[in-house]
Amino acid sequence: MTTAAPVGTEALRERMAGLDTAALSDAMDSLRTPPGVLPGIAARTPGSIACGPAFTVRYRAVDDDTGFRNAADYIDDVPSGSVVVVDNGGSLMCTNWGSLLSSVALHRGVRGTVVHGSVRDVKESRTAGYPLFSTGVTMVSGKNRVVLDRTGAEVDIAGTPVRPGDWILADDNGALRIPADLVEEVVRRAEAVERTESRIRAAALGGDRLDEARARFGYARPWEDKGDHDDH
């Protein structure tokens, strides 16, 4: 059974999904917060967006190879609207995600998956339109190689901590983590960045010099736009 996200969460998700990681990164820079980039993460479903609170999953290597170790079962516990963030230490040796998980996640309303490690069955996930992002790709199964360590714990994605409930936005530029207590202000500033750049672009394409348009519309501090700028 899936759990519906609170109304406020849905409204925030809708606003964030209308932005991109570049605008959100600029907004975080304006707050002088530590970088939220999840290094090395690339889109496996180009053009898709993963957006929502993080559900964290951590794997560890099998330390006893005397018995069979099956795939990890946690997907039925992931709340609808979440983004699954898997930490397998960036391993390229075996996979932590395949098409079966993509199908079930899509059915349950999960908004995407970011794997600090490898995935497989990329074609199937891409065809299904499931937002999938990872460090690497391999066909090698994780069975008997890794086991589920725990869910719901802080994970470390190549130096960037991700806590359960932090927000994730991943797109063709990469993946970004936004601390839960900053997300509303970051989205507000990112929307201002988008407005500023839209005005500059329109002015430049309308015949203005780019440097003059940047100076006119506050390119140096685009997050300060409040939507009341004189466009004429």
XYZ file of C-alpha atoms in Angstrom:
232
model
C 0.000 0.000 0.000
C 1.374 3.392 -0.980
C 1.076 6.509 1.193
C -0.018 9.801 -0.354
C 2.354 12.733 0.115
C 1.098 15.772 2.088
C -0.460 18.565 0.021
C 2.418 20.935 0.827
C 4.911 18.378 -0.408
C 3.067 17.999 -3.710
C 2.969 21.765 -4.235
C 6.689 22.022 -3.518
C 7.436 19.124 -5.842
C 5.478 20.762 -8.648
C 7.451 23.992 -8.253
C 10.802 22.218 -8.077
C 10.061 19.968 -11.038
C 9.550 23.103 -13.124
C 13.144 24.127 -12.430
C 16.454 22.494 -13.272
C 19.557 21.605 -11.274
C 21.456 24.604 -12.650
C 19.000 27.131 -11.189
C 18.860 25.243 -7.885
C 22.658 25.115 -7.712
C 22.832 28.885 -8.252
C 20.255 29.347 -5.499
C 22.309 27.223 -3.102
C 25.424 29.202 -3.989
C 23.570 32.374 -3.024
C 22.976 30.913 0.444
C 26.650 29.931 0.700
C 25.692 26.405 1.677
C 28.063 23.462 1.114
C 27.790 22.044 -2.425
C 24.942 19.592 -2.760
C 26.156 17.904 -5.916
C 26.092 14.097 -5.973
C 29.364 13.602 -7.904
C 29.535 11.288 -10.877
C 25.798 10.671 -11.159
C 24.554 10.621 -14.776
C 21.148 10.208 -16.382
C 20.309 6.732 -17.708
C 16.889 7.900 -18.879
C 17.765 11.100 -20.752
C 15.263 13.900 -20.466
C 13.684 12.555 -17.290
C 13.559 14.264 -13.887
C 13.708 12.676 -10.450
C 12.238 15.018 -7.854
C 11.191 14.373 -4.266
C 12.283 13.594 -0.708
C 15.058 11.028 -0.399
C 14.465 7.455 0.724
C 17.963 6.238 1.523
C 19.325 2.719 1.008
C 22.804 1.511 1.884
C 24.488 -1.682 0.686
C 27.607 -3.495 1.898
C 29.729 -6.229 0.427
C 28.936 -9.848 1.253
C 31.357 -10.996 3.934
C 30.187 -14.628 4.043
C 29.946 -16.395 0.685
C 28.910 -19.808 2.019
C 25.178 -19.284 1.347
C 22.958 -17.757 -1.320
C 22.281 -14.033 -0.923
C 19.195 -12.851 -2.775
C 18.316 -9.372 -3.989
C 17.371 -6.817 -1.331
C 13.662 -6.361 -0.602
C 12.799 -2.825 0.416
C 10.914 -1.326 -2.529
C 7.497 -2.044 -0.945
C 8.460 0.212 1.974
C 9.308 3.258 -0.165
C 6.613 5.963 0.184
C 4.955 7.233 -2.980
C 6.539 10.478 -4.153
C 10.002 9.604 -2.843
C 13.276 9.411 -4.733
C 15.308 6.296 -3.879
C 18.949 7.130 -3.144
C 21.144 4.004 -3.140
C 24.686 4.027 -1.783
C 26.931 1.178 -2.885
C 30.130 3.175 -2.592
C 30.177 4.045 -6.295
C 30.942 0.424 -7.186
C 31.147 -0.544 -10.834
C 31.504 -4.244 -9.985
C 27.821 -5.195 -9.695
C 24.369 -3.695 -10.013
C 21.934 -2.489 -7.360
C 18.995 -1.714 -9.652
C 17.308 -3.354 -12.636
C 14.136 -3.294 -14.687
C 12.019 -5.213 -12.151
C 12.664 -2.544 -9.526
C 11.961 0.203 -12.077
C 8.607 -1.395 -12.948
C 7.527 -1.757 -9.325
C 8.764 1.717 -8.399
C 6.877 3.278 -11.294
C 3.726 1.397 -10.306
C 4.035 2.592 -6.704
C 4.482 6.267 -7.591
C 8.184 6.480 -6.738
C 9.590 9.536 -8.513
C 12.995 8.210 -9.493
C 16.189 6.488 -8.385
C 19.737 7.735 -7.920
C 22.389 5.026 -7.476
C 25.903 5.684 -6.215
C 26.955 2.518 -7.943
C 25.730 0.643 -10.991
C 22.423 -0.215 -12.637
C 21.424 -2.561 -15.444
C 18.502 -3.166 -17.802
C 18.866 0.450 -18.853
C 16.910 -0.010 -22.081
C 13.854 -1.328 -20.223
C 13.877 1.486 -17.658
C 14.340 4.024 -20.428
C 11.471 2.573 -22.457
C 9.233 2.683 -19.377
C 10.189 6.336 -18.847
C 11.390 5.713 -15.310
C 13.807 8.444 -14.079
C 17.019 6.492 -13.443
C 20.426 7.946 -12.579
C 23.668 6.240 -11.548
C 27.422 6.364 -11.358
C 27.846 3.386 -13.694
C 26.240 0.609 -15.683
C 27.005 -3.102 -15.595
C 25.175 -6.299 -16.377
C 26.621 -8.158 -13.363
C 24.057 -9.091 -10.684
C 24.413 -7.969 -7.093
C 23.215 -11.354 -5.813
C 25.892 -12.978 -3.654
C 28.053 -9.860 -3.997
C 26.261 -7.224 -1.914
C 23.541 -7.220 0.743
C 21.237 -4.594 2.124
C 22.922 -2.871 5.061
C 20.030 -0.634 6.092
C 17.431 1.851 4.909
C 16.551 5.227 6.386
C 20.084 6.144 7.401
C 22.336 9.002 6.295
C 24.415 7.970 3.285
C 27.566 9.469 1.825
C 27.539 10.011 -1.933
C 31.204 10.647 -2.740
C 31.485 13.215 0.029
C 27.965 14.652 -0.072
C 25.763 13.496 2.797
C 22.138 12.653 2.048
C 19.748 12.322 4.955
C 16.291 10.772 4.740
C 13.882 13.568 3.817
C 16.467 15.755 2.091
C 15.215 16.713 -1.350
C 16.701 15.371 -4.554
C 16.484 16.831 -8.037
C 18.216 14.921 -10.828
C 18.141 15.786 -14.513
C 20.430 15.689 -17.540
C 22.917 17.946 -15.710
C 23.373 15.509 -12.800
C 21.919 15.135 -9.317
C 21.610 17.622 -6.463
C 20.772 17.214 -2.766
C 18.995 20.032 -0.968
C 18.776 19.938 2.848
C 15.169 19.586 3.989
C 15.318 22.733 6.146
C 16.444 24.891 3.199
C 14.339 23.519 0.382
C 11.591 26.151 0.314
C 14.045 29.075 0.293
C 16.217 27.359 -2.331
C 13.203 26.843 -4.606
C 12.111 30.467 -4.136
C 15.563 31.736 -5.086
C 15.843 29.314 -8.010
C 12.548 30.601 -9.404
C 13.991 34.123 -9.216
C 17.112 32.938 -11.061
C 14.924 31.499 -13.829
C 12.947 34.742 -14.150
C 16.124 36.800 -14.369
C 17.671 34.615 -17.050
C 14.431 34.583 -19.051
C 14.374 38.387 -19.065
C 18.016 38.621 -20.092
C 17.509 36.094 -22.888
C 14.436 37.899 -24.190
C 16.209 41.258 -24.149
C 19.308 39.894 -25.913
C 17.283 38.130 -28.580
C 15.278 41.325 -28.953
C 18.370 43.274 -29.941
C 19.991 44.413 -26.686
C 23.675 43.802 -26.031
C 24.085 40.832 -23.689
C 26.287 42.725 -21.248
C 23.740 45.550 -21.063
C 20.878 43.094 -20.550
C 22.811 41.373 -17.768
C 23.461 44.670 -16.025
C 19.850 45.801 -16.446
C 18.251 42.688 -14.999
C 20.695 41.951 -12.175
C 22.599 38.963 -13.523
C 25.174 39.239 -10.713
C 22.500 38.534 -8.075
C 19.650 36.872 -9.981
C 18.088 35.340 -6.876
C 17.051 38.825 -5.717
C 14.421 39.160 -8.482
C 10.983 39.498 -6.915
C 8.969 39.298 -10.105
C 8.295 43.033 -10.257
C 11.087 44.034 -12.636
C 10.416 46.536 -15.406
C 10.759 44.550 -18.629
C 10.179 47.541 -20.899
